Amino acid sequence: MNAQINNDELDKLNVEALLVKDLNANAMVYSKEAYKEVKPASLTKIMTAMLAIEQGYLYRPVVITAEMIRVEPTKAGYKEGDIVILEDLIKAAMIESDNDAAMAIAIAVGGNVTTFVEMMNAKARQIGMSNTLFTNPCGYDIGNHHSTPIDLLQLAEYAIKNPYFNDITRLNQHAYNEILSGRKFVAKTHNHLLNRYEYAVGVKTGYTSKAGPCLIARAKKEGKDCLIIMLNSKENRWTVARQIFEQVFLQPIDTFSDKV
């Protein structure tokens, strides 16, 4: 077996949906409600970040407008007229989940929010997200903004093929400056696994009142690579993810040497 998963224990977890994939074996080792329509919350920002990364010109300056900062709740705190490098906006949106950064990305990359949302949905279709509709770049529960666990897995697997994206998702924090004033910002991660679990390498947290606590988590250990999609968890996300990773990483002694 590629992974030692205790299905009975995972079945008991109070989570709306849960997927566990062994990326090395390209095998789903646990699945609960894979095709259920869910609210993706800030997991949405993976798509927002990827569109910016793929467009390129990451070191170009972005002038902050009133529309970009008319958001709640998580914000970096930009002011109208500030100039911020696009790369810093991407990191702020991914690491701290700053909504003003995500809006700034959308307008800078798409020209306006409407066009950027169209780009998000076109990309979703292109990479096989067959039951996803994005209505905004931040993850707000606006309109029929929705996805499914299997689609979010598709998005995560697509994103982690990009080395630049992976470098960002490993970061605990990112310090940067506004260009004109030199004012300092520090984006700090909400992903507690990055601080407490040595094998964690990303990816993104999310939360809204409708979506509940959400998590896409990835960990790598001794050649093993595992991805977890967890939606609307009433459990401790960090404890559950760590326990799942350790189950997946537990290998038969005849196939993996003990390096601990």
PDB file of C-alpha atoms in Angstrom:
ATOM      1  CA  MET A   1       0.000   0.000   0.000  1.00  0.00           C
ATOM      2  CA  ASN A   2       1.166   3.534  -0.760  1.00  0.00           C
ATOM      3  CA  ALA A   3      -0.305   5.058   2.370  1.00  0.00           C
ATOM      4  CA  GLN A   4      -1.476   3.836   5.746  1.00  0.00           C
ATOM      5  CA  ILE A   5      -4.761   5.717   6.158  1.00  0.00           C
ATOM      6  CA  ASN A   6      -7.208   4.959   8.937  1.00  0.00           C
ATOM      7  CA  ASN A   7     -10.463   5.469   7.050  1.00  0.00           C
ATOM      8  CA  ASP A   8     -12.649   4.777  10.077  1.00  0.00           C
ATOM      9  CA  GLU A   9     -11.001   7.547  12.070  1.00  0.00           C
ATOM     10  CA  LEU A  10     -11.218  10.011   9.197  1.00  0.00           C
ATOM     11  CA  ASP A  11     -14.874   9.141   8.653  1.00  0.00           C
ATOM     12  CA  LYS A  12     -15.585  10.301  12.208  1.00  0.00           C
ATOM     13  CA  LEU A  13     -14.106  13.761  11.682  1.00  0.00           C
ATOM     14  CA  ASN A  14     -16.536  16.672  11.745  1.00  0.00           C
ATOM     15  CA  VAL A  15     -15.567  18.132   8.372  1.00  0.00           C
ATOM     16  CA  GLU A  16     -17.832  18.858   5.439  1.00  0.00           C
ATOM     17  CA  ALA A  17     -15.386  17.493   2.892  1.00  0.00           C
ATOM     18  CA  LEU A  18     -11.923  15.956   2.954  1.00  0.00           C
ATOM     19  CA  LEU A  19      -9.568  14.700   0.252  1.00  0.00           C
ATOM     20  CA  VAL A  20      -6.140  13.165   0.790  1.00  0.00           C
ATOM     21  CA  LYS A  21      -3.913  12.504  -2.208  1.00  0.00           C
ATOM     22  CA  ASP A  22      -0.550  10.759  -2.368  1.00  0.00           C
ATOM     23  CA  LEU A  23       1.091  12.812  -5.102  1.00  0.00           C
ATOM     24  CA  ASN A  24       3.974  10.398  -5.616  1.00  0.00           C
ATOM     25  CA  ALA A  25       1.640   7.524  -6.340  1.00  0.00           C
ATOM     26  CA  ASN A  26      -0.914   9.811  -8.037  1.00  0.00           C
ATOM     27  CA  ALA A  27      -3.495   8.092  -5.856  1.00  0.00           C
ATOM     28  CA  MET A  28      -6.427   9.379  -3.832  1.00  0.00           C
ATOM     29  CA  VAL A  29      -6.060   7.658  -0.484  1.00  0.00           C
ATOM     30  CA  TYR A  30      -9.127   9.169   1.165  1.00  0.00           C
ATOM     31  CA  SER A  31     -12.194  10.959  -0.176  1.00  0.00           C
ATOM     32  CA  LYS A  32     -15.268  12.428   1.489  1.00  0.00           C
ATOM     33  CA  GLU A  33     -17.789  14.522  -0.483  1.00  0.00           C
ATOM     34  CA  ALA A  34     -15.359  15.119  -3.346  1.00  0.00           C
ATOM     35  CA  TYR A  35     -18.040  16.523  -5.651  1.00  0.00           C
ATOM     36  CA  LYS A  36     -20.096  18.486  -3.134  1.00  0.00           C
ATOM     37  CA  GLU A  37     -20.612  22.165  -3.904  1.00  0.00           C
ATOM     38  CA  VAL A  38     -18.727  24.199  -1.303  1.00  0.00           C
ATOM     39  CA  LYS A  39     -17.664  27.761  -0.568  1.00  0.00           C
ATOM     40  CA  PRO A  40     -13.909  28.009  -1.209  1.00  0.00           C
ATOM     41  CA  ALA A  41     -13.287  31.203   0.817  1.00  0.00           C
ATOM     42  CA  SER A  42      -9.691  32.434   0.447  1.00  0.00           C
ATOM     43  CA  LEU A  43      -8.583  29.227  -1.248  1.00  0.00           C
ATOM     44  CA  THR A  44      -9.823  31.298  -4.195  1.00  0.00           C
ATOM     45  CA  LYS A  45      -6.650  33.371  -3.945  1.00  0.00           C
ATOM     46  CA  ILE A  46      -4.628  30.470  -5.354  1.00  0.00           C
ATOM     47  CA  MET A  47      -6.259  31.201  -8.695  1.00  0.00           C
ATOM     48  CA  THR A  48      -5.799  34.945  -8.228  1.00  0.00           C
ATOM     49  CA  ALA A  49      -2.091  34.479  -7.529  1.00  0.00           C
ATOM     50  CA  MET A  50      -1.547  32.031 -10.390  1.00  0.00           C
ATOM     51  CA  LEU A  51      -3.036  34.371 -12.981  1.00  0.00           C
ATOM     52  CA  ALA A  52      -0.665  37.105 -11.833  1.00  0.00           C
ATOM     53  CA  ILE A  53       2.338  34.784 -11.764  1.00  0.00           C
ATOM     54  CA  GLU A  54       1.617  33.480 -15.251  1.00  0.00           C
ATOM     55  CA  GLN A  55       1.094  36.944 -16.708  1.00  0.00           C
ATOM     56  CA  GLY A  56       4.574  37.880 -15.533  1.00  0.00           C
ATOM     57  CA  TYR A  57       6.105  41.334 -15.098  1.00  0.00           C
ATOM     58  CA  LEU A  58       6.127  40.638 -11.370  1.00  0.00           C
ATOM     59  CA  TYR A  59       8.401  43.548 -10.527  1.00  0.00           C
ATOM     60  CA  ARG A  60       6.172  46.211 -12.016  1.00  0.00           C
ATOM     61  CA  PRO A  61       4.708  48.881  -9.727  1.00  0.00           C
ATOM     62  CA  VAL A  62       0.975  48.943  -9.015  1.00  0.00           C
ATOM     63  CA  VAL A  63      -0.710  52.210  -8.034  1.00  0.00           C
ATOM     64  CA  ILE A  64      -3.270  51.551  -5.305  1.00  0.00           C
ATOM     65  CA  THR A  65      -6.741  52.908  -6.091  1.00  0.00           C
ATOM     66  CA  ALA A  66      -9.803  53.498  -3.929  1.00  0.00           C
ATOM     67  CA  GLU A  67     -11.500  50.404  -5.395  1.00  0.00           C
ATOM     68  CA  MET A  68      -8.599  48.170  -4.417  1.00  0.00           C
ATOM     69  CA  ILE A  69      -8.816  49.084  -0.728  1.00  0.00           C
ATOM     70  CA  ARG A  70     -12.614  49.024  -0.382  1.00  0.00           C
ATOM     71  CA  VAL A  71     -12.500  45.535   1.152  1.00  0.00           C
ATOM     72  CA  GLU A  72     -12.890  43.743   4.481  1.00  0.00           C
ATOM     73  CA  PRO A  73     -11.824  42.100   6.726  1.00  0.00           C
ATOM     74  CA  THR A  74      -8.169  41.058   6.278  1.00  0.00           C
ATOM     75  CA  LYS A  75      -6.170  43.922   4.825  1.00  0.00           C
ATOM     76  CA  ALA A  76      -2.557  44.944   4.503  1.00  0.00           C
ATOM     77  CA  GLY A  77      -3.626  48.541   5.024  1.00  0.00           C
ATOM     78  CA  TYR A  78      -2.649  50.255   1.776  1.00  0.00           C
ATOM     79  CA  LYS A  79      -3.674  53.861   1.134  1.00  0.00           C
ATOM     80  CA  GLU A  80      -4.956  55.335  -2.098  1.00  0.00           C
ATOM     81  CA  GLY A  81      -1.971  56.484  -4.142  1.00  0.00           C
ATOM     82  CA  ASP A  82       0.471  53.990  -2.619  1.00  0.00           C
ATOM     83  CA  ILE A  83       2.732  52.161  -5.047  1.00  0.00           C
ATOM     84  CA  VAL A  84       3.381  48.475  -4.364  1.00  0.00           C
ATOM     85  CA  ILE A  85       5.333  45.986  -6.476  1.00  0.00           C
ATOM     86  CA  LEU A  86       3.109  43.265  -7.965  1.00  0.00           C
ATOM     87  CA  GLU A  87       5.288  40.500  -6.508  1.00  0.00           C
ATOM     88  CA  ASP A  88       4.689  41.896  -3.014  1.00  0.00           C
ATOM     89  CA  LEU A  89       0.942  41.972  -3.649  1.00  0.00           C
ATOM     90  CA  ILE A  90       1.012  38.309  -4.670  1.00  0.00           C
ATOM     91  CA  LYS A  91       2.881  37.347  -1.527  1.00  0.00           C
ATOM     92  CA  ALA A  92       0.585  39.438   0.679  1.00  0.00           C
ATOM     93  CA  ALA A  93      -2.500  37.802  -0.851  1.00  0.00           C
ATOM     94  CA  MET A  94      -1.121  34.284  -0.483  1.00  0.00           C
ATOM     95  CA  ILE A  95       0.686  34.499   2.854  1.00  0.00           C
ATOM     96  CA  GLU A  96      -1.590  36.755   4.918  1.00  0.00           C
ATOM     97  CA  SER A  97      -4.635  36.486   2.655  1.00  0.00           C
ATOM     98  CA  ASP A  98      -4.880  40.276   2.393  1.00  0.00           C
ATOM     99  CA  ASN A  99      -7.979  41.186   0.420  1.00  0.00           C
ATOM    100  CA  ASP A 100      -6.714  44.605  -0.637  1.00  0.00           C
ATOM    101  CA  ALA A 101      -3.702  42.847  -2.161  1.00  0.00           C
ATOM    102  CA  ALA A 102      -5.978  40.408  -4.020  1.00  0.00           C
ATOM    103  CA  MET A 103      -8.130  43.237  -5.363  1.00  0.00           C
ATOM    104  CA  ALA A 104      -5.037  45.151  -6.434  1.00  0.00           C
ATOM    105  CA  ILE A 105      -3.795  42.060  -8.296  1.00  0.00           C
ATOM    106  CA  ALA A 106      -7.149  41.663 -10.050  1.00  0.00           C
ATOM    107  CA  ILE A 107      -7.276  45.246 -11.286  1.00  0.00           C
ATOM    108  CA  ALA A 108      -3.584  45.374 -12.203  1.00  0.00           C
ATOM    109  CA  VAL A 109      -3.662  42.087 -14.122  1.00  0.00           C
ATOM    110  CA  GLY A 110      -7.171  42.196 -15.559  1.00  0.00           C
ATOM    111  CA  GLY A 111      -7.639  45.936 -15.998  1.00  0.00           C
ATOM    112  CA  ASN A 112     -10.793  45.693 -13.898  1.00  0.00           C
ATOM    113  CA  VAL A 113     -12.408  43.176 -11.563  1.00  0.00           C
ATOM    114  CA  THR A 114     -15.016  41.992 -14.073  1.00  0.00           C
ATOM    115  CA  THR A 115     -12.418  41.086 -16.673  1.00  0.00           C
ATOM    116  CA  PHE A 116     -10.198  39.418 -14.083  1.00  0.00           C
ATOM    117  CA  VAL A 117     -13.087  37.256 -12.855  1.00  0.00           C
ATOM    118  CA  GLU A 118     -13.691  36.205 -16.460  1.00  0.00           C
ATOM    119  CA  MET A 119     -10.001  35.248 -16.631  1.00  0.00           C
ATOM    120  CA  MET A 120     -10.371  33.238 -13.423  1.00  0.00           C
ATOM    121  CA  ASN A 121     -13.314  31.266 -14.780  1.00  0.00           C
ATOM    122  CA  ALA A 122     -11.667  30.708 -18.163  1.00  0.00           C
ATOM    123  CA  LYS A 123      -8.573  29.349 -16.417  1.00  0.00           C
ATOM    124  CA  ALA A 124     -10.732  27.148 -14.206  1.00  0.00           C
ATOM    125  CA  ARG A 125     -12.324  25.566 -17.266  1.00  0.00           C
ATOM    126  CA  GLN A 126      -8.937  25.197 -18.943  1.00  0.00           C
ATOM    127  CA  ILE A 127      -7.433  23.198 -16.072  1.00  0.00           C
ATOM    128  CA  GLY A 128     -10.495  20.989 -15.592  1.00  0.00           C
ATOM    129  CA  MET A 129     -12.387  22.654 -12.739  1.00  0.00           C
ATOM    130  CA  SER A 130     -15.766  21.574 -14.080  1.00  0.00           C
ATOM    131  CA  ASN A 131     -18.020  22.733 -11.228  1.00  0.00           C
ATOM    132  CA  THR A 132     -16.505  26.015 -10.127  1.00  0.00           C
ATOM    133  CA  LEU A 133     -17.726  29.591 -10.512  1.00  0.00           C
ATOM    134  CA  PHE A 134     -15.670  32.525  -9.298  1.00  0.00           C
ATOM    135  CA  THR A 135     -17.411  35.857  -8.739  1.00  0.00           C
ATOM    136  CA  ASN A 136     -14.515  37.726  -7.110  1.00  0.00           C
ATOM    137  CA  PRO A 137     -10.734  37.436  -6.618  1.00  0.00           C
ATOM    138  CA  CYS A 138     -10.796  37.359  -2.811  1.00  0.00           C
ATOM    139  CA  GLY A 139     -13.092  34.461  -1.941  1.00  0.00           C
ATOM    140  CA  TYR A 140     -16.090  36.412  -0.682  1.00  0.00           C
ATOM    141  CA  ASP A 141     -19.420  34.571  -0.625  1.00  0.00           C
ATOM    142  CA  ILE A 142     -20.820  36.899  -3.261  1.00  0.00           C
ATOM    143  CA  GLY A 143     -23.435  35.589  -5.663  1.00  0.00           C
ATOM    144  CA  ASN A 144     -22.897  31.956  -6.625  1.00  0.00           C
ATOM    145  CA  HIS A 145     -19.180  31.852  -5.799  1.00  0.00           C
ATOM    146  CA  HIS A 146     -18.552  28.137  -5.368  1.00  0.00           C
ATOM    147  CA  SER A 147     -16.341  25.174  -6.113  1.00  0.00           C
ATOM    148  CA  THR A 148     -15.993  21.502  -5.161  1.00  0.00           C
ATOM    149  CA  PRO A 149     -13.247  19.685  -3.239  1.00  0.00           C
ATOM    150  CA  ILE A 150     -12.174  17.810  -6.375  1.00  0.00           C
ATOM    151  CA  ASP A 151     -11.949  21.082  -8.322  1.00  0.00           C
ATOM    152  CA  LEU A 152      -9.883  22.669  -5.554  1.00  0.00           C
ATOM    153  CA  LEU A 153      -7.589  19.660  -5.676  1.00  0.00           C
ATOM    154  CA  GLN A 154      -7.264  20.216  -9.419  1.00  0.00           C
ATOM    155  CA  LEU A 155      -6.370  23.866  -8.776  1.00  0.00           C
ATOM    156  CA  ALA A 156      -3.821  22.985  -6.102  1.00  0.00           C
ATOM    157  CA  GLU A 157      -2.153  20.339  -8.257  1.00  0.00           C
ATOM    158  CA  TYR A 158      -1.941  22.802 -11.117  1.00  0.00           C
ATOM    159  CA  ALA A 159      -0.475  25.557  -8.934  1.00  0.00           C
ATOM    160  CA  ILE A 160       2.199  23.436  -7.263  1.00  0.00           C
ATOM    161  CA  LYS A 161       3.722  22.647 -10.637  1.00  0.00           C
ATOM    162  CA  ASN A 162       4.935  26.249 -10.580  1.00  0.00           C
ATOM    163  CA  PRO A 163       8.215  26.660  -8.627  1.00  0.00           C
ATOM    164  CA  TYR A 164       7.581  30.347  -7.939  1.00  0.00           C
ATOM    165  CA  PHE A 165       4.186  29.541  -6.413  1.00  0.00           C
ATOM    166  CA  ASN A 166       5.763  26.852  -4.236  1.00  0.00           C
ATOM    167  CA  ASP A 167       8.400  29.248  -2.961  1.00  0.00           C
ATOM    168  CA  ILE A 168       5.669  31.627  -1.789  1.00  0.00           C
ATOM    169  CA  THR A 169       3.570  28.991  -0.039  1.00  0.00           C
ATOM    170  CA  ARG A 170       6.535  27.920   2.099  1.00  0.00           C
ATOM    171  CA  LEU A 171       6.967  31.390   3.625  1.00  0.00           C
ATOM    172  CA  ASN A 172       5.984  32.176   7.206  1.00  0.00           C
ATOM    173  CA  GLN A 173       6.092  35.883   6.457  1.00  0.00           C
ATOM    174  CA  HIS A 174       7.160  38.472   3.925  1.00  0.00           C
ATOM    175  CA  ALA A 175       8.389  41.991   4.667  1.00  0.00           C
ATOM    176  CA  TYR A 176       8.178  44.653   1.965  1.00  0.00           C
ATOM    177  CA  ASN A 177       7.905  48.405   1.484  1.00  0.00           C
ATOM    178  CA  GLU A 178       5.612  50.882  -0.205  1.00  0.00           C
ATOM    179  CA  ILE A 179       7.714  52.525  -2.913  1.00  0.00           C
ATOM    180  CA  LEU A 180       7.055  56.251  -2.342  1.00  0.00           C
ATOM    181  CA  SER A 181       7.189  56.500   1.444  1.00  0.00           C
ATOM    182  CA  GLY A 182       9.175  53.383   2.279  1.00  0.00           C
ATOM    183  CA  ARG A 183       6.400  52.411   4.703  1.00  0.00           C
ATOM    184  CA  LYS A 184       6.978  48.822   5.833  1.00  0.00           C
ATOM    185  CA  PHE A 185       4.452  45.992   5.646  1.00  0.00           C
ATOM    186  CA  VAL A 186       4.825  42.489   7.029  1.00  0.00           C
ATOM    187  CA  ALA A 187       2.543  39.725   5.740  1.00  0.00           C
ATOM    188  CA  LYS A 188       2.330  36.882   8.265  1.00  0.00           C
ATOM    189  CA  THR A 189       0.909  33.456   7.505  1.00  0.00           C
ATOM    190  CA  HIS A 190      -2.294  32.028   8.987  1.00  0.00           C
ATOM    191  CA  ASN A 191      -1.028  28.523   8.219  1.00  0.00           C
ATOM    192  CA  HIS A 192       0.075  27.206  11.610  1.00  0.00           C
ATOM    193  CA  LEU A 193       1.534  24.090  10.026  1.00  0.00           C
ATOM    194  CA  LEU A 194       4.384  26.158   8.638  1.00  0.00           C
ATOM    195  CA  ASN A 195       5.387  27.099  12.158  1.00  0.00           C
ATOM    196  CA  ARG A 196       4.787  23.791  13.901  1.00  0.00           C
ATOM    197  CA  TYR A 197       5.286  20.949  11.432  1.00  0.00           C
ATOM    198  CA  GLU A 198       8.693  20.611   9.849  1.00  0.00           C
ATOM    199  CA  TYR A 199       7.507  18.819   6.699  1.00  0.00           C
ATOM    200  CA  ALA A 200       4.829  21.364   5.749  1.00  0.00           C
ATOM    201  CA  VAL A 201       5.423  23.191   2.465  1.00  0.00           C
ATOM    202  CA  GLY A 202       2.135  25.144   1.991  1.00  0.00           C
ATOM    203  CA  VAL A 203      -0.435  25.791   0.596  1.00  0.00           C
ATOM    204  CA  LYS A 204      -3.370  28.079   1.641  1.00  0.00           C
ATOM    205  CA  THR A 205      -5.890  28.686   4.407  1.00  0.00           C
ATOM    206  CA  GLY A 206      -9.391  30.096   4.089  1.00  0.00           C
ATOM    207  CA  TYR A 207     -12.350  31.190   6.170  1.00  0.00           C
ATOM    208  CA  THR A 208     -15.708  32.881   5.836  1.00  0.00           C
ATOM    209  CA  SER A 209     -18.777  32.464   8.028  1.00  0.00           C
ATOM    210  CA  LYS A 210     -20.457  30.386   5.313  1.00  0.00           C
ATOM    211  CA  ALA A 211     -17.385  28.419   4.216  1.00  0.00           C
ATOM    212  CA  GLY A 212     -16.095  27.741   7.718  1.00  0.00           C
ATOM    213  CA  PRO A 213     -12.402  26.991   8.315  1.00  0.00           C
ATOM    214  CA  CYS A 214     -10.814  25.626   5.129  1.00  0.00           C
ATOM    215  CA  LEU A 215      -7.347  24.377   4.321  1.00  0.00           C
ATOM    216  CA  ILE A 216      -5.279  23.125   1.431  1.00  0.00           C
ATOM    217  CA  ALA A 217      -2.145  21.660   2.996  1.00  0.00           C
ATOM    218  CA  ARG A 218       0.909  19.995   1.524  1.00  0.00           C
ATOM    219  CA  ALA A 219       3.807  18.205   3.198  1.00  0.00           C
ATOM    220  CA  LYS A 220       6.873  16.362   1.921  1.00  0.00           C
ATOM    221  CA  LYS A 221       8.982  13.848   3.817  1.00  0.00           C
ATOM    222  CA  GLU A 222      11.687  11.459   2.610  1.00  0.00           C
ATOM    223  CA  GLY A 223      10.423  11.328  -0.936  1.00  0.00           C
ATOM    224  CA  LYS A 224       6.746  11.264   0.013  1.00  0.00           C
ATOM    225  CA  ASP A 225       4.468  14.090  -1.084  1.00  0.00           C
ATOM    226  CA  CYS A 226       0.924  14.531   0.214  1.00  0.00           C
ATOM    227  CA  LEU A 227      -1.851  17.036  -0.467  1.00  0.00           C
ATOM    228  CA  ILE A 228      -4.928  17.561   1.735  1.00  0.00           C
ATOM    229  CA  ILE A 229      -8.122  19.442   0.860  1.00  0.00           C
ATOM    230  CA  MET A 230     -10.247  20.204   3.948  1.00  0.00           C
ATOM    231  CA  LEU A 231     -13.485  22.185   3.810  1.00  0.00           C
ATOM    232  CA  ASN A 232     -15.639  23.575   6.621  1.00  0.00           C
ATOM    233  CA  SER A 233     -13.753  21.845   9.415  1.00  0.00           C
ATOM    234  CA  LYS A 234     -15.200  21.808  12.926  1.00  0.00           C
ATOM    235  CA  GLU A 235     -12.012  20.038  14.002  1.00  0.00           C
ATOM    236  CA  ASN A 236      -8.602  21.587  14.635  1.00  0.00           C
ATOM    237  CA  ARG A 237      -7.304  21.876  11.070  1.00  0.00           C
ATOM    238  CA  TRP A 238      -3.648  21.776  12.046  1.00  0.00           C
ATOM    239  CA  THR A 239      -3.891  18.719  14.289  1.00  0.00           C
ATOM    240  CA  VAL A 240      -5.965  16.784  11.771  1.00  0.00           C
ATOM    241  CA  ALA A 241      -3.676  17.646   8.853  1.00  0.00           C
ATOM    242  CA  ARG A 242      -0.571  16.681  10.776  1.00  0.00           C
ATOM    243  CA  GLN A 243      -2.081  13.344  11.821  1.00  0.00           C
ATOM    244  CA  ILE A 244      -3.072  12.603   8.220  1.00  0.00           C
ATOM    245  CA  PHE A 245       0.373  13.468   6.910  1.00  0.00           C
ATOM    246  CA  GLU A 246       2.008  11.163   9.423  1.00  0.00           C
ATOM    247  CA  GLN A 247      -0.299   8.321   8.392  1.00  0.00           C
ATOM    248  CA  VAL A 248       0.535   8.860   4.727  1.00  0.00           C
ATOM    249  CA  PHE A 249       4.256   9.039   5.440  1.00  0.00           C
ATOM    250  CA  LEU A 250       4.230   5.774   7.389  1.00  0.00           C
ATOM    251  CA  GLN A 251       5.689   3.298   4.915  1.00  0.00           C
ATOM    252  CA  PRO A 252       6.233  -0.452   5.005  1.00  0.00           C
ATOM    253  CA  ILE A 253       9.783  -1.142   6.143  1.00  0.00           C
ATOM    254  CA  ASP A 254      10.621  -3.116   2.996  1.00  0.00           C
ATOM    255  CA  THR A 255       9.874  -0.190   0.691  1.00  0.00           C
ATOM    256  CA  PHE A 256      11.286   2.747   2.642  1.00  0.00           C
ATOM    257  CA  SER A 257      14.348   2.790   4.860  1.00  0.00           C
ATOM    258  CA  ASP A 258      14.026   4.310   8.309  1.00  0.00           C
ATOM    259  CA  LYS A 259      16.025   7.553   8.235  1.00  0.00           C
ATOM    260  CA  VAL A 260      14.725   8.976  11.495  1.00  0.00           C
TER     261      VAL A 260
END
